[in-house]
Amino acid sequence: MIHAYAAREPGAKLEPFEYDPGELMPVEVEIDVEYCGICHSDLSMLDNEWGMTSYPFVPGHEVVGRVAGVGSQVKNLQMGDLVGLGWHAAYCNDCAVCRSGDQNLCAGATGTIVGHHGGFADKVRAEADAVIRLPEGLDVESAGPLFCGGITVFNPLVQYDVQPTDRVAVIGIGGLGHLALQFLNAWGCEVTAFTSHASKREEALRMGAHHTVNSRSAEEIAAAAGSFDLILSTVNVKLDWNLYLQTLKPKGRLHFVGATLEPLDVGAFGLISAQRSISGSPVGSPGTMVTMLDFAVRHGIRPVIETFRFDQVTDALKHLREGQAKYRIVLAH
Ligand SMILES: NC(=O)c1ccc[n+]([C@@H]2O[C@H](COP(=O)([O-])OP(=O)(O)OC[C@H]3O[C@@H](n4cnc5c(N)ncnc54)[C@H](OP(=O)(O)O)[C@@H]3O)[C@@H](O)[C@H]2O)c1
Ligand SMILES: [Zn+2]
Ligand SMILES: [Zn+2]
């Protein structure tokens, strides 16, 4: 049996929950969970904000642990390997996008917490292709958040061929945003942090930003007109997107990784006049995750974490819900 924490209905408190995972499939591994980060998507799924949650719901998709079971067809992992598991627990591996190395865009992929029990548990299962071995030199306790938060903000740098000469802004300095600042600084970019918390401005500078702006001040945003090649939005709320578009240079891009629910109300002229783009992306492929981990080790990039025990998960979720997390919560046994 797997001992997990689950919610029985939308927004419910997590309670101890046991389930029988059945026989280990030939392509699967079982992971003994050591640490699991808490992403804002765990909260959105818990509340069924995206209409795709099934209950009992076991959150957790920033897992770090040791391989404790190996299916008969698994070739890339061995018993005892230290590994990470992120948003996806399986890919179809057969469609055109999977075959071109964009598995994170696969329509047939299985989400670790979508119709599948996640990592707030003593064990979790996933197909071996979705599980990544930790490289030497990576801090194990803080590594979990790289597998969702980290890859989500690293992937756009690869997808859009971001240059070290680029000026890049990050909106929202939370779990994703604080990692984006570190990656962008190491990438060589000039980095601006947009935050709604005055208390985060100093810390943002220490984490790699060169400038900070109040993300809710129309005057401060307007003063940055024409500045950025790329803006990464990590917020899950509606902001004045037309105002943000004006802060892009010609050919600049406003890229969404934060799951803002309200539709974007964007004027076409803000795009047309300077050939600007709007885009979005989900996490990243396994190949890009390996590249990210290598880059993180080389540059000493590391999630800034607050640790709670698994049995304190209710307090941990409340802390995140209240916007208090600095900057990512990790559960530990
Ligand atoms: N695309 C993907 O694959 C992917 C992957 C992971 C997560 N996500 C999504 O990305 C979003 C961020 O996740 P996270 O785990 O980083 O969340 P988080 O730690 O809660 O950070 C979100 C940040 O948004 C800002 N924010 C929140 N409310 C705000 C408001 N009313 N006004 C202005 N700013 C506000 C805050 O930054 P400041 O305090 O600096 O203002 C906050 O720290 C979520 O929607 C999550 O579901 C997407
Ligand atoms: Zn996530
Ligand atoms: Zn596929």
mmCIF file of C-alpha atoms and ligand atoms in Angstrom:
data_model
loop_
_atom_site.group_PDB
_atom_site.id
_atom_site.type_symbol
_atom_site.label_atom_id
_atom_site.label_comp_id
_atom_site.label_asym_id
_atom_site.label_seq_id
_atom_site.Cartn_x
_atom_site.Cartn_y
_atom_site.Cartn_z
ATOM 1 C CA MET A 1 0.000 0.000 0.000
ATOM 2 C CA ILE A 2 1.064 3.604 -0.624
ATOM 3 C CA HIS A 3 0.510 6.037 2.257
ATOM 4 C CA ALA A 4 -0.434 9.443 0.905
ATOM 5 C CA TYR A 5 -2.259 12.671 1.759
ATOM 6 C CA ALA A 6 -5.441 13.282 -0.209
ATOM 7 C CA ALA A 7 -8.371 15.692 -0.466
ATOM 8 C CA ARG A 8 -11.799 14.085 -0.799
ATOM 9 C CA GLU A 9 -13.449 17.079 -2.491
ATOM 10 C CA PRO A 10 -12.546 20.503 -3.924
ATOM 11 C CA GLY A 11 -10.675 22.675 -1.412
ATOM 12 C CA ALA A 12 -10.866 20.014 1.317
ATOM 13 C CA LYS A 13 -8.201 19.508 3.972
ATOM 14 C CA LEU A 14 -5.664 16.828 3.080
ATOM 15 C CA GLU A 15 -6.119 13.650 5.137
ATOM 16 C CA PRO A 16 -4.037 10.476 5.333
ATOM 17 C CA PHE A 17 -5.058 8.180 2.470
ATOM 18 C CA GLU A 18 -3.876 4.697 1.538
ATOM 19 C CA TYR A 19 -4.109 3.132 -1.884
ATOM 20 C CA ASP A 20 -2.994 -0.037 -3.580
ATOM 21 C CA PRO A 21 -1.036 0.867 -6.739
ATOM 22 C CA GLY A 22 -1.321 -2.673 -8.127
ATOM 23 C CA GLU A 23 1.400 -4.424 -10.047
ATOM 24 C CA LEU A 24 4.366 -2.315 -11.214
ATOM 25 C CA MET A 25 4.080 -1.915 -15.006
ATOM 26 C CA PRO A 26 7.105 -2.977 -17.124
ATOM 27 C CA VAL A 27 7.912 0.640 -18.105
ATOM 28 C CA GLU A 28 7.358 2.108 -14.629
ATOM 29 C CA VAL A 29 9.507 2.839 -11.627
ATOM 30 C CA GLU A 30 8.430 3.276 -8.027
ATOM 31 C CA ILE A 31 10.078 6.145 -6.165
ATOM 32 C CA ASP A 32 10.541 6.333 -2.386
ATOM 33 C CA VAL A 33 9.660 9.997 -1.890
ATOM 34 C CA GLU A 34 12.181 11.949 0.186
ATOM 35 C CA TYR A 35 11.126 15.513 -0.632
ATOM 36 C CA CYS A 36 8.259 17.123 -2.515
ATOM 37 C CA GLY A 37 7.912 20.808 -3.407
ATOM 38 C CA ILE A 38 4.524 22.541 -3.367
ATOM 39 C CA CYS A 39 3.678 24.371 -6.579
ATOM 40 C CA HIS A 40 0.795 26.814 -6.940
ATOM 41 C CA SER A 41 -0.650 24.339 -9.451
ATOM 42 C CA ASP A 42 -1.129 21.868 -6.556
ATOM 43 C CA LEU A 43 -3.445 24.442 -4.953
ATOM 44 C CA SER A 44 -5.288 25.157 -8.219
ATOM 45 C CA MET A 45 -5.784 21.417 -8.740
ATOM 46 C CA LEU A 46 -6.859 20.884 -5.108
ATOM 47 C CA ASP A 47 -9.544 23.545 -5.616
ATOM 48 C CA ASN A 48 -10.469 22.110 -9.051
ATOM 49 C CA GLU A 49 -9.917 25.585 -10.548
ATOM 50 C CA TRP A 50 -9.082 24.024 -13.918
ATOM 51 C CA GLY A 51 -11.998 21.546 -13.923
ATOM 52 C CA MET A 52 -9.787 18.464 -14.343
ATOM 53 C CA THR A 53 -9.248 17.193 -10.789
ATOM 54 C CA SER A 54 -10.406 13.753 -9.698
ATOM 55 C CA TYR A 55 -10.893 12.896 -6.019
ATOM 56 C CA PRO A 56 -9.477 11.543 -3.800
ATOM 57 C CA PHE A 57 -6.765 13.918 -4.986
ATOM 58 C CA VAL A 58 -3.100 13.403 -4.003
ATOM 59 C CA PRO A 59 -1.054 16.534 -4.904
ATOM 60 C CA GLY A 60 2.701 16.721 -5.408
ATOM 61 C CA HIS A 61 4.653 17.016 -8.661
ATOM 62 C CA GLU A 62 8.075 18.250 -7.535
ATOM 63 C CA VAL A 63 9.312 14.938 -6.223
ATOM 64 C CA VAL A 64 12.826 13.910 -5.242
ATOM 65 C CA GLY A 65 13.497 10.396 -4.019
ATOM 66 C CA ARG A 66 15.163 7.060 -4.629
ATOM 67 C CA VAL A 67 14.148 4.422 -7.127
ATOM 68 C CA ALA A 68 12.739 1.527 -5.088
ATOM 69 C CA GLY A 69 11.112 -0.542 -7.809
ATOM 70 C CA VAL A 70 12.080 -1.009 -11.466
ATOM 71 C CA GLY A 71 9.787 -2.416 -14.166
ATOM 72 C CA SER A 72 11.129 -5.231 -16.334
ATOM 73 C CA GLN A 73 11.543 -3.022 -19.455
ATOM 74 C CA VAL A 74 13.195 -0.033 -17.763
ATOM 75 C CA LYS A 75 16.701 0.611 -19.056
ATOM 76 C CA ASN A 76 17.586 4.154 -17.943
ATOM 77 C CA LEU A 77 17.212 3.793 -14.155
ATOM 78 C CA GLN A 78 18.376 1.425 -11.439
ATOM 79 C CA MET A 79 17.382 0.612 -7.873
ATOM 80 C CA GLY A 80 18.672 3.265 -5.486
ATOM 81 C CA ASP A 81 19.119 6.026 -8.100
ATOM 82 C CA LEU A 82 18.338 9.510 -6.780
ATOM 83 C CA VAL A 83 15.735 10.935 -9.147
ATOM 84 C CA GLY A 84 13.252 13.721 -9.728
ATOM 85 C CA LEU A 85 9.699 13.670 -11.086
ATOM 86 C CA GLY A 86 7.801 16.724 -12.291
ATOM 87 C CA TRP A 87 4.420 17.567 -13.841
ATOM 88 C CA HIS A 88 4.375 14.604 -16.231
ATOM 89 C CA ALA A 89 4.405 10.973 -15.074
ATOM 90 C CA ALA A 90 4.208 9.475 -18.593
ATOM 91 C CA TYR A 91 4.314 10.460 -22.274
ATOM 92 C CA CYS A 92 2.790 8.537 -25.166
ATOM 93 C CA ASN A 93 6.271 8.369 -26.792
ATOM 94 C CA ASP A 94 4.609 7.607 -30.103
ATOM 95 C CA CYS A 95 3.131 10.854 -31.452
ATOM 96 C CA ALA A 96 4.928 13.351 -33.691
ATOM 97 C CA VAL A 97 5.637 15.793 -30.853
ATOM 98 C CA CYS A 98 7.068 13.058 -28.617
ATOM 99 C CA ARG A 99 9.209 11.827 -31.491
ATOM 100 C CA SER A 100 10.566 15.317 -32.068
ATOM 101 C CA GLY A 101 11.578 15.668 -28.433
ATOM 102 C CA ASP A 102 8.706 17.900 -27.322
ATOM 103 C CA GLN A 103 7.158 15.333 -24.958
ATOM 104 C CA ASN A 104 5.854 18.114 -22.690
ATOM 105 C CA LEU A 105 3.487 19.095 -25.534
ATOM 106 C CA CYS A 106 2.144 15.540 -25.971
ATOM 107 C CA ALA A 107 -1.662 15.452 -25.916
ATOM 108 C CA GLY A 108 -1.500 11.888 -24.607
ATOM 109 C CA ALA A 109 0.824 12.619 -21.664
ATOM 110 C CA THR A 110 -0.245 11.736 -18.103
ATOM 111 C CA GLY A 111 0.012 14.455 -15.479
ATOM 112 C CA THR A 112 1.529 13.308 -12.178
ATOM 113 C CA ILE A 113 -1.510 14.768 -10.351
ATOM 114 C CA VAL A 114 -4.105 14.520 -13.134
ATOM 115 C CA GLY A 115 -6.010 11.250 -12.835
ATOM 116 C CA HIS A 116 -2.867 9.917 -11.133
ATOM 117 C CA HIS A 117 -1.739 10.049 -7.497
ATOM 118 C CA GLY A 118 1.118 12.463 -6.847
ATOM 119 C CA GLY A 119 4.062 12.846 -4.526
ATOM 120 C CA PHE A 120 2.500 13.873 -1.199
ATOM 121 C CA ALA A 121 3.086 10.281 -0.195
ATOM 122 C CA ASP A 122 5.737 7.803 0.877
ATOM 123 C CA LYS A 123 5.924 6.451 -2.682
ATOM 124 C CA VAL A 124 4.908 7.513 -6.154
ATOM 125 C CA ARG A 125 4.983 5.738 -9.510
ATOM 126 C CA ALA A 126 5.805 7.040 -12.970
ATOM 127 C CA GLU A 127 7.007 5.810 -16.335
ATOM 128 C CA ALA A 128 10.790 5.754 -16.366
ATOM 129 C CA ASP A 129 11.042 8.132 -19.379
ATOM 130 C CA ALA A 130 9.495 10.899 -17.279
ATOM 131 C CA VAL A 131 11.891 10.388 -14.355
ATOM 132 C CA ILE A 132 15.250 12.178 -14.371
ATOM 133 C CA ARG A 133 18.359 11.121 -12.477
ATOM 134 C CA LEU A 134 19.840 13.889 -10.289
ATOM 135 C CA PRO A 135 23.284 14.992 -11.445
ATOM 136 C CA GLU A 136 26.288 15.021 -9.088
ATOM 137 C CA GLY A 137 26.574 18.273 -7.196
ATOM 138 C CA LEU A 138 22.856 19.112 -7.014
ATOM 139 C CA ASP A 139 21.570 19.823 -3.493
ATOM 140 C CA VAL A 140 19.043 17.034 -2.889
ATOM 141 C CA GLU A 141 16.825 18.739 -0.298
ATOM 142 C CA SER A 142 16.114 21.775 -2.487
ATOM 143 C CA ALA A 143 16.102 20.029 -5.890
ATOM 144 C CA GLY A 144 12.373 19.178 -6.076
ATOM 145 C CA PRO A 145 11.187 22.649 -7.181
ATOM 146 C CA LEU A 146 13.451 22.491 -10.233
ATOM 147 C CA PHE A 147 11.268 19.702 -11.659
ATOM 148 C CA CYS A 148 8.217 21.929 -12.149
ATOM 149 C CA GLY A 149 8.901 25.541 -11.139
ATOM 150 C CA GLY A 150 12.456 25.509 -12.468
ATOM 151 C CA ILE A 151 11.887 23.815 -15.805
ATOM 152 C CA THR A 152 8.847 25.997 -16.509
ATOM 153 C CA VAL A 153 10.912 29.195 -16.416
ATOM 154 C CA PHE A 154 14.075 27.675 -17.943
ATOM 155 C CA ASN A 155 12.299 26.191 -20.968
ATOM 156 C CA PRO A 156 11.337 29.538 -22.594
ATOM 157 C CA LEU A 157 15.033 30.562 -22.640
ATOM 158 C CA VAL A 158 15.720 27.497 -24.775
ATOM 159 C CA GLN A 159 12.549 27.703 -26.897
ATOM 160 C CA TYR A 160 13.056 31.358 -27.861
ATOM 161 C CA ASP A 161 16.834 31.313 -28.077
ATOM 162 C CA VAL A 162 17.167 34.083 -25.499
ATOM 163 C CA GLN A 163 20.478 35.917 -25.881
ATOM 164 C CA PRO A 164 22.803 37.121 -23.110
ATOM 165 C CA THR A 165 22.384 40.603 -24.551
ATOM 166 C CA ASP A 166 18.612 40.478 -23.989
ATOM 167 C CA ARG A 167 16.741 42.449 -21.365
ATOM 168 C CA VAL A 168 14.229 40.181 -19.666
ATOM 169 C CA ALA A 169 11.557 40.895 -17.052
ATOM 170 C CA VAL A 170 9.883 38.469 -14.675
ATOM 171 C CA ILE A 171 6.439 39.285 -13.255
ATOM 172 C CA GLY A 172 5.729 37.658 -9.861
ATOM 173 C CA ILE A 173 8.582 36.612 -7.601
ATOM 174 C CA GLY A 174 7.212 33.410 -6.100
ATOM 175 C CA GLY A 175 8.188 29.770 -6.633
ATOM 176 C CA LEU A 176 8.665 30.149 -10.391
ATOM 177 C CA GLY A 177 9.762 33.775 -10.402
ATOM 178 C CA HIS A 178 12.649 33.463 -7.945
ATOM 179 C CA LEU A 179 14.109 30.663 -10.061
ATOM 180 C CA ALA A 180 13.630 32.698 -13.245
ATOM 181 C CA LEU A 181 15.738 35.514 -11.747
ATOM 182 C CA GLN A 182 18.566 33.083 -11.000
ATOM 183 C CA PHE A 183 18.463 31.388 -14.416
ATOM 184 C CA LEU A 184 18.283 34.666 -16.344
ATOM 185 C CA ASN A 185 21.137 36.234 -14.427
ATOM 186 C CA ALA A 186 23.348 33.197 -15.074
ATOM 187 C CA TRP A 187 22.256 33.255 -18.740
ATOM 188 C CA GLY A 188 23.814 36.725 -18.932
ATOM 189 C CA CYS A 189 20.641 38.786 -19.371
ATOM 190 C CA GLU A 190 19.793 42.120 -17.816
ATOM 191 C CA VAL A 191 17.012 41.114 -15.429
ATOM 192 C CA THR A 192 14.080 43.116 -14.054
ATOM 193 C CA ALA A 193 11.822 41.757 -11.299
ATOM 194 C CA PHE A 194 8.208 42.955 -11.145
ATOM 195 C CA THR A 195 6.838 42.275 -7.665
ATOM 196 C CA SER A 196 3.791 43.408 -5.710
ATOM 197 C CA HIS A 197 5.624 42.961 -2.383
ATOM 198 C CA ALA A 198 7.965 45.807 -1.401
ATOM 199 C CA SER A 199 9.634 43.359 0.995
ATOM 200 C CA LYS A 200 10.772 41.189 -1.946
ATOM 201 C CA ARG A 201 12.604 43.945 -3.810
ATOM 202 C CA GLU A 202 15.911 43.653 -1.919
ATOM 203 C CA GLU A 203 15.765 39.855 -2.039
ATOM 204 C CA ALA A 204 15.064 39.925 -5.784
ATOM 205 C CA LEU A 205 18.251 41.917 -6.295
ATOM 206 C CA ARG A 206 20.196 39.316 -4.311
ATOM 207 C CA MET A 207 18.653 36.489 -6.379
ATOM 208 C CA GLY A 208 19.829 37.966 -9.669
ATOM 209 C CA ALA A 209 17.632 40.929 -10.638
ATOM 210 C CA HIS A 210 19.382 44.140 -11.684
ATOM 211 C CA HIS A 211 16.247 46.268 -11.314
ATOM 212 C CA THR A 212 12.902 45.951 -9.517
ATOM 213 C CA VAL A 213 9.512 47.465 -10.346
ATOM 214 C CA ASN A 214 6.214 47.449 -8.440
ATOM 215 C CA SER A 215 4.052 45.113 -10.548
ATOM 216 C CA ARG A 216 0.881 46.974 -9.524
ATOM 217 C CA SER A 217 2.077 50.550 -10.047
ATOM 218 C CA ALA A 218 0.913 51.942 -13.399
ATOM 219 C CA GLU A 219 3.455 54.804 -13.139
ATOM 220 C CA GLU A 220 6.420 52.509 -12.495
ATOM 221 C CA ILE A 221 5.384 50.146 -15.292
ATOM 222 C CA ALA A 222 4.832 53.016 -17.745
ATOM 223 C CA ALA A 223 8.331 54.300 -16.937
ATOM 224 C CA ALA A 224 9.742 51.012 -18.304
ATOM 225 C CA ALA A 225 8.195 51.559 -21.786
ATOM 226 C CA GLY A 226 10.151 49.967 -24.646
ATOM 227 C CA SER A 227 12.632 48.151 -22.348
ATOM 228 C CA PHE A 228 12.312 44.375 -22.673
ATOM 229 C CA ASP A 229 12.979 41.686 -25.274
ATOM 230 C CA LEU A 230 11.027 39.173 -23.201
ATOM 231 C CA ILE A 231 8.639 39.265 -20.255
ATOM 232 C CA LEU A 232 7.911 36.059 -18.351
ATOM 233 C CA SER A 233 4.624 36.277 -16.450
ATOM 234 C CA THR A 234 4.432 33.857 -13.525
ATOM 235 C CA VAL A 235 1.387 35.406 -11.845
ATOM 236 C CA ASN A 236 -1.978 33.683 -11.673
ATOM 237 C CA VAL A 237 -3.965 36.935 -11.561
ATOM 238 C CA LYS A 238 -5.084 39.507 -14.089
ATOM 239 C CA LEU A 239 -2.785 42.501 -14.534
ATOM 240 C CA ASP A 240 -2.954 45.390 -17.011
ATOM 241 C CA TRP A 241 -1.516 43.437 -19.945
ATOM 242 C CA ASN A 242 -1.788 46.343 -22.393
ATOM 243 C CA LEU A 243 0.432 48.377 -20.103
ATOM 244 C CA TYR A 244 2.927 45.496 -19.868
ATOM 245 C CA LEU A 245 2.941 45.160 -23.682
ATOM 246 C CA GLN A 246 4.141 48.751 -23.897
ATOM 247 C CA THR A 247 7.235 47.797 -21.871
ATOM 248 C CA LEU A 248 8.358 45.447 -24.673
ATOM 249 C CA LYS A 249 10.844 46.528 -27.319
ATOM 250 C CA PRO A 250 9.888 46.093 -30.982
ATOM 251 C CA LYS A 251 9.648 42.318 -31.689
ATOM 252 C CA GLY A 252 9.436 41.682 -27.930
ATOM 253 C CA ARG A 253 7.464 38.813 -26.441
ATOM 254 C CA LEU A 254 5.064 38.602 -23.489
ATOM 255 C CA HIS A 255 5.238 34.966 -22.430
ATOM 256 C CA PHE A 256 2.795 33.357 -20.007
ATOM 257 C CA VAL A 257 3.734 30.487 -17.757
ATOM 258 C CA GLY A 258 1.490 31.634 -14.894
ATOM 259 C CA ALA A 259 -2.021 30.235 -15.280
ATOM 260 C CA THR A 260 -4.060 33.444 -15.261
ATOM 261 C CA LEU A 261 -7.680 32.328 -15.481
ATOM 262 C CA GLU A 262 -9.247 35.525 -16.790
ATOM 263 C CA PRO A 263 -9.026 35.876 -20.588
ATOM 264 C CA LEU A 264 -6.353 38.271 -21.847
ATOM 265 C CA ASP A 265 -7.894 41.576 -22.974
ATOM 266 C CA VAL A 266 -5.198 42.726 -25.338
ATOM 267 C CA GLY A 267 -5.472 45.425 -27.977
ATOM 268 C CA ALA A 268 -4.236 44.334 -31.404
ATOM 269 C CA PHE A 269 -2.490 47.667 -32.028
ATOM 270 C CA GLY A 270 -0.124 47.116 -29.083
ATOM 271 C CA LEU A 271 1.051 44.017 -30.941
ATOM 272 C CA ILE A 272 0.899 45.281 -34.530
ATOM 273 C CA SER A 273 2.650 48.603 -34.051
ATOM 274 C CA ALA A 274 5.924 47.006 -32.867
ATOM 275 C CA GLN A 275 5.515 43.406 -34.106
ATOM 276 C CA ARG A 276 5.153 42.077 -30.567
ATOM 277 C CA SER A 277 4.080 38.519 -29.651
ATOM 278 C CA ILE A 278 2.157 36.806 -26.900
ATOM 279 C CA SER A 279 2.803 33.147 -26.074
ATOM 280 C CA GLY A 280 2.677 30.472 -23.382
ATOM 281 C CA SER A 281 4.328 27.137 -22.569
ATOM 282 C CA PRO A 282 4.000 24.161 -20.219
ATOM 283 C CA VAL A 283 6.985 22.872 -18.173
ATOM 284 C CA GLY A 284 9.678 21.399 -20.504
ATOM 285 C CA SER A 285 10.792 18.162 -22.127
ATOM 286 C CA PRO A 286 12.898 15.528 -20.318
ATOM 287 C CA GLY A 287 15.852 16.542 -22.513
ATOM 288 C CA THR A 288 15.493 20.186 -21.491
ATOM 289 C CA MET A 289 15.230 19.104 -17.834
ATOM 290 C CA VAL A 290 18.618 17.393 -18.088
ATOM 291 C CA THR A 291 20.084 20.560 -19.640
ATOM 292 C CA MET A 292 18.513 22.686 -16.890
ATOM 293 C CA LEU A 293 19.920 20.509 -14.085
ATOM 294 C CA ASP A 294 23.378 20.649 -15.637
ATOM 295 C CA PHE A 295 23.110 24.459 -15.950
ATOM 296 C CA ALA A 296 21.855 24.752 -12.357
ATOM 297 C CA VAL A 297 24.804 22.765 -10.976
ATOM 298 C CA ARG A 298 27.310 24.721 -13.055
ATOM 299 C CA HIS A 299 25.966 28.103 -11.899
ATOM 300 C CA GLY A 300 25.051 27.212 -8.311
ATOM 301 C CA ILE A 301 21.357 27.877 -8.974
ATOM 302 C CA ARG A 302 19.254 26.564 -6.158
ATOM 303 C CA PRO A 303 15.638 26.952 -5.041
ATOM 304 C CA VAL A 304 15.240 29.046 -1.892
ATOM 305 C CA ILE A 305 13.098 26.785 0.266
ATOM 306 C CA GLU A 306 11.104 26.601 3.477
ATOM 307 C CA THR A 307 10.815 23.051 4.784
ATOM 308 C CA PHE A 308 7.693 21.568 6.399
ATOM 309 C CA ARG A 309 7.164 17.944 7.432
ATOM 310 C CA PHE A 310 4.664 15.932 5.372
ATOM 311 C CA ASP A 311 2.388 15.752 8.432
ATOM 312 C CA GLN A 312 2.365 19.590 8.492
ATOM 313 C CA VAL A 313 0.991 19.727 4.943
ATOM 314 C CA THR A 314 -2.152 21.634 5.995
ATOM 315 C CA ASP A 315 -0.058 24.451 7.488
ATOM 316 C CA ALA A 316 2.217 24.384 4.458
ATOM 317 C CA LEU A 317 -0.697 24.786 2.006
ATOM 318 C CA LYS A 318 -2.159 27.623 4.099
ATOM 319 C CA HIS A 319 1.229 29.380 4.064
ATOM 320 C CA LEU A 320 1.350 29.187 0.253
ATOM 321 C CA ARG A 321 -2.306 30.193 -0.157
ATOM 322 C CA GLU A 322 -1.673 33.320 1.925
ATOM 323 C CA GLY A 323 1.217 34.310 -0.340
ATOM 324 C CA GLN A 324 3.727 33.894 2.498
ATOM 325 C CA ALA A 325 6.013 31.261 0.953
ATOM 326 C CA LYS A 326 9.601 32.393 0.457
ATOM 327 C CA TYR A 327 10.110 31.195 -2.043
ATOM 328 C CA ARG A 328 9.151 27.528 -2.399
ATOM 329 C CA ILE A 329 7.840 25.161 0.257
ATOM 330 C CA VAL A 330 9.331 21.663 0.314
ATOM 331 C CA LEU A 331 7.800 18.810 2.305
ATOM 332 C CA ALA A 332 10.168 16.364 3.986
ATOM 333 C CA HIS A 333 9.616 13.221 6.056
HETATM 334 N N1 LIG B 1 3.153 26.782 -17.373
HETATM 335 C C1 LIG B 1 3.446 25.784 -16.542
HETATM 336 O O1 LIG B 1 3.842 24.693 -16.949
HETATM 337 C C2 LIG B 1 3.348 26.003 -15.074
HETATM 338 C C3 LIG B 1 4.152 25.265 -14.198
HETATM 339 C C4 LIG B 1 4.114 25.556 -12.835
HETATM 340 C C5 LIG B 1 3.251 26.530 -12.366
HETATM 341 N N2 LIG B 1 2.454 27.184 -13.231
HETATM 342 C C6 LIG B 1 1.568 28.268 -12.787
HETATM 343 O O2 LIG B 1 2.389 29.400 -12.558
HETATM 344 C C7 LIG B 1 1.789 30.241 -11.584
HETATM 345 C C8 LIG B 1 2.797 30.556 -10.500
HETATM 346 O O3 LIG B 1 3.106 29.392 -9.749
HETATM 347 P P1 LIG B 1 4.047 29.512 -8.463
HETATM 348 O O4 LIG B 1 4.112 28.140 -7.916
HETATM 349 O O5 LIG B 1 5.267 30.259 -8.786
HETATM 350 O O6 LIG B 1 3.103 30.406 -7.505
HETATM 351 P P2 LIG B 1 3.497 31.334 -6.280
HETATM 352 O O7 LIG B 1 4.728 30.824 -5.622
HETATM 353 O O8 LIG B 1 2.250 31.508 -5.506
HETATM 354 O O9 LIG B 1 3.913 32.709 -6.980
HETATM 355 C C9 LIG B 1 2.996 33.492 -7.707
HETATM 356 C C10 LIG B 1 3.430 34.955 -7.584
HETATM 357 O O10 LIG B 1 2.469 35.745 -8.281
HETATM 358 C C11 LIG B 1 2.422 37.042 -7.703
HETATM 359 N N3 LIG B 1 1.042 37.393 -7.374
HETATM 360 C C12 LIG B 1 0.119 36.638 -6.721
HETATM 361 N N4 LIG B 1 -1.012 37.345 -6.537
HETATM 362 C C13 LIG B 1 -0.783 38.574 -7.084
HETATM 363 C C14 LIG B 1 -1.561 39.765 -7.226
HETATM 364 N N5 LIG B 1 -2.821 39.834 -6.756
HETATM 365 N N6 LIG B 1 -1.004 40.810 -7.864
HETATM 366 C C15 LIG B 1 0.257 40.764 -8.356
HETATM 367 N N7 LIG B 1 1.044 39.675 -8.225
HETATM 368 C C16 LIG B 1 0.530 38.606 -7.615
HETATM 369 C C17 LIG B 1 3.240 36.985 -6.420
HETATM 370 O O11 LIG B 1 4.510 37.563 -6.689
HETATM 371 P P3 LIG B 1 4.983 38.902 -5.928
HETATM 372 O O12 LIG B 1 4.852 38.625 -4.464
HETATM 373 O O13 LIG B 1 6.380 39.098 -6.375
HETATM 374 O O14 LIG B 1 4.066 39.977 -6.406
HETATM 375 C C18 LIG B 1 3.408 35.489 -6.178
HETATM 376 O O15 LIG B 1 4.582 35.210 -5.471
HETATM 377 C C19 LIG B 1 0.547 29.492 -11.120
HETATM 378 O O16 LIG B 1 -0.553 29.945 -11.866
HETATM 379 C C20 LIG B 1 0.859 28.039 -11.484
HETATM 380 O O17 LIG B 1 -0.314 27.273 -11.638
HETATM 381 C C21 LIG B 1 2.500 26.963 -14.577
HETATM 382 ZN ZN ZN B 2 3.900 22.834 -10.862
HETATM 383 ZN ZN ZN B 3 3.136 11.832 -27.429
#
